[in-house]
Short mmCIF file of C-alpha atoms and ligand atoms in Angstrom, two decimals:
data_model
loop_
_atom_site.label_atom_id
_atom_site.label_comp_id
_atom_site.label_asym_id
_atom_site.label_seq_id
_atom_site.Cartn_x
_atom_site.Cartn_y
_atom_site.Cartn_z
CA MET A 16 0.32 0.10 -0.04
CA SER A 17 1.13 3.45 -0.88
CA PHE A 18 0.80 6.65 1.40
CA SER A 19 -1.06 8.54 -1.40
CA ALA A 20 -3.55 5.66 -1.46
CA LEU A 21 -4.49 6.81 2.43
CA GLY A 22 -5.91 9.89 1.06
CA LEU A 23 -2.85 12.21 1.59
CA VAL A 24 -2.13 15.15 -0.74
CA PRO A 25 0.74 14.52 -3.04
CA ALA A 26 3.06 17.04 -1.11
CA LEU A 27 3.04 14.89 1.88
CA SER A 28 3.48 11.50 -0.31
CA ARG A 29 6.45 13.07 -1.44
CA ALA A 30 7.59 14.35 2.14
CA VAL A 31 7.24 10.90 3.59
CA ALA A 32 9.08 9.15 0.49
CA LYS A 33 11.90 12.29 1.59
CA LEU A 34 12.13 10.61 5.02
CA GLY A 35 12.71 7.14 3.44
CA PHE A 36 9.38 5.69 4.29
CA SER A 37 8.40 3.57 1.15
CA ALA A 38 5.07 2.06 2.76
CA PRO A 39 3.03 2.85 5.74
CA THR A 40 3.10 1.06 9.07
CA ALA A 41 0.07 -0.50 10.43
CA ILE A 42 -0.87 2.17 12.51
CA GLN A 43 -0.47 4.64 9.70
CA ALA A 44 -2.48 2.69 7.32
CA ALA A 45 -5.04 2.50 10.13
CA ALA A 46 -4.80 6.08 11.22
CA ILE A 47 -4.33 8.38 8.74
CA PRO A 48 -7.60 7.58 6.68
CA ALA A 49 -9.96 7.81 9.78
CA VAL A 50 -8.07 11.33 11.02
CA LEU A 51 -8.53 12.49 7.75
CA ALA A 52 -12.27 11.86 7.82
CA GLY A 53 -12.34 13.83 11.17
CA ARG A 54 -12.63 10.84 13.51
CA ASP A 55 -11.48 10.34 16.73
CA VAL A 56 -8.72 7.65 17.32
CA LEU A 57 -7.66 5.58 20.31
CA ALA A 58 -4.59 4.22 19.26
CA THR A 59 -2.82 1.40 21.29
CA ALA A 60 0.44 2.24 19.99
CA GLN A 61 4.57 1.82 21.31
CA THR A 62 7.30 3.79 20.04
CA GLY A 63 8.88 2.14 17.41
CA SER A 64 4.96 1.42 15.78
CA GLY A 65 5.48 4.62 13.49
CA LYS A 66 2.61 6.27 15.62
CA THR A 67 4.39 9.92 15.32
CA ALA A 68 3.78 10.33 11.27
CA ALA A 69 0.32 8.10 12.05
CA PHE A 70 -0.86 11.54 13.86
CA CYS A 71 1.52 14.05 11.98
CA LEU A 72 0.72 13.44 8.86
CA PRO A 73 -3.27 13.86 8.72
CA LEU A 74 -2.83 16.77 11.41
CA LEU A 75 -0.66 18.69 8.64
CA GLN A 76 -3.01 18.21 6.01
CA GLY A 77 -5.61 19.41 7.95
CA VAL A 78 -4.19 22.18 9.36
CA LEU A 79 -3.17 22.94 5.18
CA ALA A 80 -7.10 23.10 4.21
CA GLY A 81 -7.68 25.65 6.64
CA ALA A 82 -4.31 27.60 6.19
CA ALA A 83 -5.92 30.34 4.25
CA THR A 84 -8.97 31.03 6.71
CA LEU A 85 -6.86 31.30 9.65
CA PRO A 86 -3.38 32.14 9.47
CA HIS A 87 -1.00 31.27 12.07
CA ARG A 88 -3.81 30.41 14.68
CA VAL A 89 -2.98 27.29 16.57
CA ARG A 90 -5.47 24.74 15.35
CA ALA A 91 -3.77 21.58 16.35
CA LEU A 92 -2.14 20.79 19.53
CA VAL A 93 -0.06 17.64 20.27
CA LEU A 94 0.57 17.22 24.47
CA VAL A 95 3.55 15.22 25.09
CA PRO A 96 5.16 13.96 28.22
CA THR A 97 8.79 15.25 28.18
CA ARG A 98 10.58 17.40 26.23
CA GLU A 99 12.59 14.83 24.24
CA LEU A 100 9.47 13.80 22.69
CA ALA A 101 8.34 17.48 22.19
CA VAL A 102 11.66 17.84 20.31
CA GLN A 103 11.40 15.02 18.62
CA VAL A 104 7.57 15.30 17.33
CA GLY A 105 8.49 19.15 16.50
CA GLY A 106 11.10 17.77 14.52
CA VAL A 107 8.69 15.65 12.34
CA LEU A 108 6.38 18.03 12.17
CA GLN A 109 8.91 20.85 10.88
CA GLN A 110 10.67 18.44 8.44
CA LEU A 111 7.11 17.49 6.96
CA ALA A 112 5.78 21.18 6.87
CA ARG A 113 8.99 22.14 5.16
CA THR A 114 7.97 20.22 2.01
CA LEU A 115 4.15 21.96 1.76
CA ASP A 116 3.32 24.59 -0.72
CA ARG A 117 1.98 26.64 1.88
CA PRO A 118 4.01 27.99 4.82
CA VAL A 119 2.86 25.89 8.33
CA LYS A 120 4.15 27.09 11.32
CA VAL A 121 4.95 24.36 13.98
CA ALA A 122 6.31 25.29 17.57
CA ALA A 123 7.77 23.13 20.25
CA VAL A 124 7.37 24.42 23.82
CA PHE A 125 8.57 22.58 27.06
CA GLY A 126 9.90 23.42 30.57
CA GLY A 127 13.24 23.10 31.70
CA VAL A 128 14.26 26.03 29.52
CA SER A 129 13.75 29.59 29.38
CA ILE A 130 10.57 30.64 28.45
CA ASN A 131 11.66 33.79 26.78
CA PRO A 132 12.42 32.07 23.37
CA GLN A 133 9.49 30.18 23.43
CA MET A 134 7.43 33.48 23.85
CA MET A 135 8.82 35.40 21.03
CA ALA A 136 8.83 32.22 18.66
CA LEU A 137 5.05 31.96 19.68
CA ARG A 138 4.80 36.07 18.84
CA GLY A 139 3.73 35.88 15.08
CA GLY A 140 1.47 32.79 15.98
CA ALA A 141 1.52 29.20 14.73
CA ASP A 142 -0.53 26.79 13.22
CA VAL A 143 0.98 23.78 15.36
CA VAL A 144 1.78 23.72 18.70
CA VAL A 145 3.39 20.74 20.32
CA ALA A 146 3.99 21.03 24.29
CA THR A 147 4.29 19.68 27.53
CA PRO A 148 1.50 20.53 29.66
CA GLY A 149 3.46 22.67 32.16
CA ARG A 150 5.23 24.60 30.03
CA LEU A 151 1.98 25.40 27.95
CA LEU A 152 -0.06 26.63 31.06
CA ASP A 153 2.88 29.04 31.68
CA LEU A 154 2.62 30.39 28.30
CA LEU A 155 -1.25 30.47 28.50
CA GLN A 156 -1.04 32.54 31.68
CA HIS A 157 1.47 35.02 29.92
CA ASN A 158 -0.92 35.37 26.98
CA ALA A 159 1.86 34.18 24.63
CA VAL A 160 -0.48 31.46 22.79
CA SER A 161 -4.25 31.02 22.55
CA LEU A 162 -5.77 27.70 22.04
CA ALA A 163 -9.33 29.16 21.03
CA ALA A 164 -9.05 27.92 17.48
CA VAL A 165 -7.54 24.72 18.10
CA ASN A 166 -9.85 21.88 16.38
CA THR A 167 -7.30 18.85 16.55
CA LEU A 168 -6.10 17.60 19.91
CA VAL A 169 -3.30 14.57 20.20
CA LEU A 170 -2.40 12.90 23.37
CA ASP A 171 0.69 11.36 22.66
CA GLU A 172 2.22 8.86 25.20
CA ALA A 173 -0.91 9.50 27.40
CA ASP A 174 0.02 6.72 29.62
CA ARG A 175 3.36 8.55 30.37
CA LEU A 176 1.71 11.95 30.98
CA LEU A 177 -0.61 10.52 33.59
CA ASP A 178 2.68 8.54 35.03
CA LEU A 179 4.76 11.80 35.13
CA GLY A 180 1.94 13.51 37.62
CA PHE A 181 0.56 15.60 34.69
CA ALA A 182 -3.34 14.93 35.59
CA ASP A 183 -3.93 18.26 36.96
CA GLU A 184 -2.10 20.40 34.22
CA LEU A 185 -3.78 18.45 31.67
CA ALA A 186 -7.06 19.11 32.90
CA GLN A 187 -6.31 22.55 33.08
CA VAL A 188 -5.28 22.64 29.32
CA LEU A 189 -8.22 20.42 28.34
CA ALA A 190 -10.62 23.76 30.11
CA ALA A 191 -8.60 25.97 27.98
CA LEU A 192 -9.74 24.21 24.40
CA PRO A 193 -12.73 24.29 22.39
CA ALA A 194 -15.68 21.81 23.28
CA ARG A 195 -15.77 20.80 19.51
CA ARG A 196 -12.57 19.45 18.37
CA GLN A 197 -11.14 16.07 17.12
CA ASN A 198 -9.44 14.04 19.61
CA LEU A 199 -6.60 11.49 18.79
CA PHE A 200 -5.40 9.56 21.77
CA PHE A 201 -2.11 7.26 21.71
CA SER A 202 -0.96 5.20 24.63
CA ALA A 203 1.28 2.09 24.70
CA THR A 204 -0.76 0.90 27.91
CA PHE A 205 -4.36 1.37 29.41
CA PRO A 206 -4.32 1.42 33.13
CA PRO A 207 -7.52 2.52 34.81
CA ALA A 208 -6.77 5.95 35.01
CA VAL A 209 -5.86 6.41 31.15
CA VAL A 210 -8.78 4.58 30.09
CA THR A 211 -10.96 6.69 32.00
CA LEU A 212 -9.02 9.86 30.66
CA ALA A 213 -9.87 8.58 27.14
CA LYS A 214 -13.81 7.80 28.26
CA GLY A 215 -14.04 11.44 29.01
CA LEU A 216 -12.40 12.65 25.90
CA LEU A 217 -13.18 10.69 22.95
CA HIS A 218 -16.20 10.62 20.60
CA ASP A 219 -16.87 7.45 18.94
CA PRO A 220 -13.42 6.50 18.52
CA LEU A 221 -11.75 4.58 15.81
CA ARG A 222 -9.77 1.82 17.78
CA VAL A 223 -6.48 0.91 16.58
CA ALA A 224 -4.39 -1.46 18.25
CA VAL A 225 -1.01 -2.59 16.73
CA GLU A 226 -0.80 -6.39 16.96
CA ALA A 227 2.39 -8.11 18.08
CA GLU A 228 2.25 -10.29 14.67
CA SER A 229 2.03 -7.02 12.37
CA PRO A 230 4.74 -6.78 10.09
CA ALA A 231 5.42 -3.44 10.93
CA GLU A 232 6.33 -4.26 14.63
CA PRO A 233 9.87 -4.16 15.13
CA ALA A 234 12.05 -7.45 15.25
CA ILE A 235 13.56 -7.74 18.68
CA VAL A 236 15.85 -10.28 20.02
CA GLN A 237 15.26 -10.96 23.44
CA ARG A 238 17.47 -12.65 25.86
CA VAL A 239 17.96 -13.39 29.13
CA ILE A 240 21.40 -13.97 30.96
CA GLU A 241 22.03 -15.01 34.06
CA VAL A 242 24.81 -13.55 36.27
CA ASP A 243 25.26 -12.67 39.88
CA ALA A 244 24.36 -9.20 40.79
CA PRO A 245 28.16 -7.99 41.47
CA ARG A 246 29.59 -9.03 38.16
CA ARG A 247 27.27 -7.49 35.82
CA THR A 248 29.61 -4.32 35.34
CA GLN A 249 32.12 -6.79 34.03
CA LEU A 250 29.70 -9.01 32.21
CA LEU A 251 28.66 -5.75 30.52
CA ARG A 252 31.76 -4.99 29.67
CA HIS A 253 32.50 -8.26 28.29
CA LEU A 254 29.57 -8.55 26.03
CA ILE A 255 30.03 -5.11 24.97
CA LEU A 256 33.98 -5.39 23.78
CA THR A 257 33.41 -9.09 22.45
CA GLY A 258 30.19 -8.16 20.43
CA GLY A 259 31.62 -4.75 19.30
CA TRP A 260 28.71 -3.30 20.15
CA GLU A 261 28.95 0.65 19.64
CA ARG A 262 25.28 1.98 20.32
CA VAL A 263 23.98 0.51 23.88
CA LEU A 264 21.44 1.77 25.95
CA VAL A 265 21.95 0.50 29.38
CA PHE A 266 18.89 0.55 32.19
CA VAL A 267 19.51 0.85 35.66
CA ALA A 268 17.07 1.59 38.73
CA THR A 269 18.25 4.77 40.12
CA GLN A 270 20.38 7.80 39.07
CA HIS A 271 23.06 6.94 40.92
CA ALA A 272 23.68 3.73 39.67
CA ALA A 273 23.15 5.35 36.11
CA ASP A 274 26.48 7.18 37.32
CA GLN A 275 28.19 4.45 39.21
CA VAL A 276 27.72 1.90 36.09
CA ALA A 277 28.72 4.24 33.61
CA ALA A 278 32.06 5.49 35.44
CA LYS A 279 33.20 2.13 35.94
CA LEU A 280 32.60 1.30 32.47
CA ASN A 281 34.64 4.18 31.67
CA ARG A 282 37.35 3.30 33.65
CA ASP A 283 39.83 2.74 30.45
CA ASP A 284 39.98 3.94 27.32
CA GLU A 285 37.96 0.96 25.78
CA ILE A 286 34.49 1.97 25.97
CA TYR A 287 32.93 5.17 26.16
CA ALA A 288 30.05 5.64 28.41
CA THR A 289 27.79 8.26 30.03
CA SER A 290 24.98 8.59 32.44
CA PHE A 291 21.88 10.47 31.14
CA HIS A 292 18.96 10.75 33.75
CA GLY A 293 16.26 13.19 35.05
CA GLY A 294 18.97 14.48 37.67
CA LEU A 295 21.10 16.11 34.93
CA SER A 296 20.00 19.74 33.90
CA GLN A 297 18.14 20.25 30.75
CA GLY A 298 21.45 21.76 29.22
CA ALA A 299 23.26 18.57 30.23
CA ARG A 300 20.85 16.26 28.99
CA ALA A 301 20.36 17.92 25.64
CA GLN A 302 24.30 17.83 24.98
CA THR A 303 24.45 14.23 26.13
CA LEU A 304 21.88 13.20 23.87
CA ASP A 305 23.40 15.25 20.80
CA GLU A 306 26.96 13.70 21.79
CA PHE A 307 25.70 10.28 21.84
CA LYS A 308 23.51 10.85 18.31
CA ASP A 309 26.95 11.85 16.86
CA LYS A 310 28.61 8.61 18.58
CA ARG A 311 30.82 10.26 20.70
CA TRP A 312 29.51 7.77 23.41
CA ASP A 313 29.28 4.10 22.80
CA VAL A 314 26.96 3.44 25.64
CA LEU A 315 24.12 5.44 27.46
CA VAL A 316 23.12 4.42 31.17
CA THR A 317 19.95 5.40 31.87
CA THR A 318 16.72 5.08 34.38
CA ASP A 319 13.02 4.43 33.37
CA LEU A 320 12.11 8.78 33.65
CA THR A 321 13.86 9.16 30.28
CA ALA A 322 13.30 5.99 28.72
CA ARG A 323 10.41 6.73 26.36
CA GLY A 324 10.96 10.19 24.98
CA ILE A 325 14.00 9.43 23.43
CA ASP A 326 14.22 8.98 19.86
CA ILE A 327 17.53 7.57 18.52
CA VAL A 328 17.46 5.41 15.39
CA GLN A 329 19.57 2.45 15.04
CA MET A 330 19.56 1.65 18.69
CA PRO A 331 20.86 -1.79 18.34
CA VAL A 332 21.42 -2.99 22.07
CA VAL A 333 19.31 -2.80 25.24
CA VAL A 334 20.42 -3.94 28.35
CA ASN A 335 18.20 -4.41 31.06
CA TYR A 336 21.09 -4.07 33.96
CA ASP A 337 18.46 -3.60 36.55
CA LEU A 338 15.00 -5.16 35.88
CA PRO A 339 12.03 -2.87 35.35
CA ARG A 340 9.76 -2.84 37.95
CA SER A 341 6.63 -4.04 35.72
CA ALA A 342 6.16 -5.48 32.46
CA ASP A 343 4.65 -2.32 30.81
CA ASP A 344 8.11 -0.77 31.55
CA TYR A 345 9.76 -4.18 30.06
CA VAL A 346 7.71 -3.25 26.84
CA HIS A 347 8.77 0.49 26.98
CA ARG A 348 12.30 -0.29 27.45
CA ILE A 349 12.97 -3.07 24.76
CA GLY A 350 10.80 -0.70 22.73
CA ARG A 351 13.98 1.47 22.26
CA THR A 352 15.54 -1.05 20.06
CA GLY A 353 14.20 -2.72 16.68
CA ARG A 354 12.70 0.54 16.03
CA ALA A 355 10.12 0.63 12.73
CA GLY A 356 11.57 -2.77 11.40
CA GLU A 357 15.25 -2.49 12.33
CA CYS A 358 16.37 -5.75 14.16
CA GLY A 359 17.13 -4.85 17.94
CA LEU A 360 18.61 -7.06 20.66
CA ALA A 361 17.25 -6.74 24.19
CA ILE A 362 18.97 -8.18 26.95
CA SER A 363 18.21 -8.47 30.55
CA PHE A 364 20.36 -9.51 33.31
CA VAL A 365 18.97 -11.74 36.05
CA SER A 366 20.49 -12.67 39.16
CA ALA A 367 19.26 -15.11 42.31
CA ASP A 368 17.35 -12.10 43.68
CA SER A 369 15.81 -11.12 40.38
CA GLU A 370 14.70 -13.94 38.79
CA ALA A 371 11.30 -14.55 40.55
CA HIS A 372 10.64 -10.91 39.59
CA PHE A 373 11.65 -11.62 35.77
CA ARG A 374 9.26 -14.66 35.97
CA LEU A 375 6.38 -12.11 36.69
CA ILE A 376 7.30 -10.25 33.82
CA GLU A 377 7.57 -13.40 31.34
CA LYS A 378 3.97 -14.27 32.74
CA ARG A 379 2.36 -10.80 32.10
CA GLN A 380 4.08 -10.60 28.60
CA LYS A 381 3.22 -14.49 27.94
CA LEU A 382 6.88 -15.11 27.57
CA LYS A 383 9.28 -17.72 28.23
CA LEU A 384 12.81 -17.13 27.32
CA LEU A 385 15.91 -19.17 27.91
CA ARG A 386 18.02 -18.57 30.37
CA GLU A 387 21.78 -18.22 29.13
CA ARG A 388 25.01 -18.49 31.09
CA ILE A 389 28.36 -16.84 30.07
CA ALA A 390 31.68 -18.80 30.40
CA GLY A 391 33.43 -16.96 33.19
CA PHE A 392 29.75 -15.40 34.30
CA GLU A 393 28.18 -18.59 35.75
CA LEU A 394 25.76 -17.97 38.63
CA THR A 395 27.53 -19.04 41.74
CA GLN A 396 24.17 -18.06 43.74
CA ALA A 397 22.25 -20.45 41.43
CA ALA A 398 21.74 -23.11 44.23
CA ALA A 399 20.15 -20.72 46.34
CA ILE A 400 17.75 -19.77 44.08
CA ALA A 401 14.50 -21.62 45.70
CA ALA A 402 14.85 -21.58 49.62
CA PRO A 403 13.26 -24.83 50.63
CA GLY A 404 10.03 -24.79 52.13
CA ASN A 405 8.40 -21.73 50.93
CA GLY A 406 9.24 -21.43 47.34
CA GLY A 407 10.79 -17.71 48.15
CA VAL A 408 13.68 -16.05 46.89
CA LYS A 409 16.79 -16.03 48.88
CA GLY A 410 17.81 -12.71 50.46
CA LYS A 411 14.09 -11.83 50.15
CA ARG A 412 12.41 -10.97 53.18
CA PRO A 413 9.51 -13.67 53.95
CA SER A 414 6.10 -12.44 52.90
CA LYS A 415 3.44 -11.72 55.39
CA LYS A 416 1.95 -15.19 53.74
CA ASP A 417 5.20 -17.06 54.15
CA LYS A 418 5.17 -16.10 57.82
CA LEU A 419 1.77 -17.34 58.05
CA ARG A 420 2.64 -20.71 56.23
CA ALA A 421 5.75 -21.26 58.88
CA ALA A 422 3.64 -20.37 61.89
CA ALA A 423 1.02 -22.93 60.71
CA LYS A 424 3.69 -25.58 59.94
CA THR A 425 5.51 -25.08 63.43
CA ALA A 426 2.12 -25.02 65.16
CA ALA A 427 0.92 -28.52 63.40
CA GLU A 428 4.37 -29.84 64.24
CA SER A 429 4.14 -29.12 67.84
CA ALA A 430 0.65 -30.70 67.96
P1 AMP B 6 7.37 6.08 16.33
O1 AMP B 6 6.87 5.03 16.63
O2 AMP B 6 6.75 7.47 15.80
O3 AMP B 6 8.36 6.79 17.32
O4 AMP B 6 8.58 6.07 15.09
C1 AMP B 6 9.92 5.36 14.93
C2 AMP B 6 10.78 5.09 13.74
O5 AMP B 6 10.11 4.95 12.63
C3 AMP B 6 10.85 6.74 13.76
O6 AMP B 6 12.53 6.50 13.55
C4 AMP B 6 10.22 6.88 12.09
O7 AMP B 6 11.39 7.61 11.34
C5 AMP B 6 10.39 5.36 11.80
N1 AMP B 6 9.27 5.45 10.77
C6 AMP B 6 7.96 5.70 10.85
N2 AMP B 6 7.28 5.46 10.08
C7 AMP B 6 8.03 5.04 9.10
C8 AMP B 6 7.24 4.07 7.75
N3 AMP B 6 6.18 3.80 7.26
N4 AMP B 6 8.53 3.50 7.23
C9 AMP B 6 9.71 3.36 7.95
N5 AMP B 6 10.15 3.93 8.84
C10 AMP B 6 9.04 4.93 9.95
#
């Protein structure tokens, strides 16, 4: 199927060709005609599915149609959870807009940087605004932007917007929008709060879910390697060097761990690693990302907070040094690799302490992955995995149930 068959105007079909997209992904094929027809859309979509272009293309076409009557009044608003995603989505829109025969102005606004340049940028108006909710509210309070003419709202990574605590800001932004508008809702996961938000926003939406077996779904090879927790850095170094990996994203549990692991990997001149997390200033984060994109770093050690907003094409390897807290986070993390058809590798380290937790992730994801061992890094604590009697995990405190069971057993034995 071609992009023009979806109803896109020739200028936009040419724009996607320029981006190197030869055929629409599953979500693009489903969403673009519906958005062009004016329908609300509720999409279950991960990063890597092509969701950004799925809303950017029809959104620009809509703006283009009204450009003559409402020049530079904000007609499309895209709300995103992070600065990185704002920059990424703004970049895609700007790239596409450049190829159009009428000027369409796109502004990306986000917190953590000075508000003044953003106010200046909005001075002559804008057709499309991509924003994080907090900064958008600041701009509204400064009368730097008006949302009175918005006819299309996009919520991108809605689950993440709520995760990051933007519920109140979101409600305030929604209150500033015209009631009659088209709503496009994209989320990777649908916990109850997201379902409630979607129900309140959408009218008879087209539901689009990108199925796992879709050809557009990225090919990700998932591997699990057993290793004693204290030897993970050594194993990581070994894998990076023997695999000749040059672009690796490593997930750890805390900002402190990110700094520590990066420092340890960096110890000699063989691997160039740096940390990337919410504790760094916006300027430092932007600089690190630029440097990583320029291949100055081989390894970026990061936390979940920033995991979803980063778009780095050709991220061949993702490593779960510390396991994610939830199965949803696991999906997000490994979604950083194998983007849009490229093949990716996702490796998770499990130790005696984390094996039980990984089994839960597998259960939620309906997965059963082989446990691998690497010569020289065999698990010495393996024998201790199953504590006798309670099926628990060595090193873990007994749960309330374990204690009750033990008490019942003692009582039965002494009876
Ligand atoms: P997204 O899911 O929007 O974050 O997109 C993930 C990646 O897929 C981005 O790097 C896009 O440039 C790329 N992409 C999006 N649509 C297509 C397509 N139809 N063909 C090839 N690559 C695409």
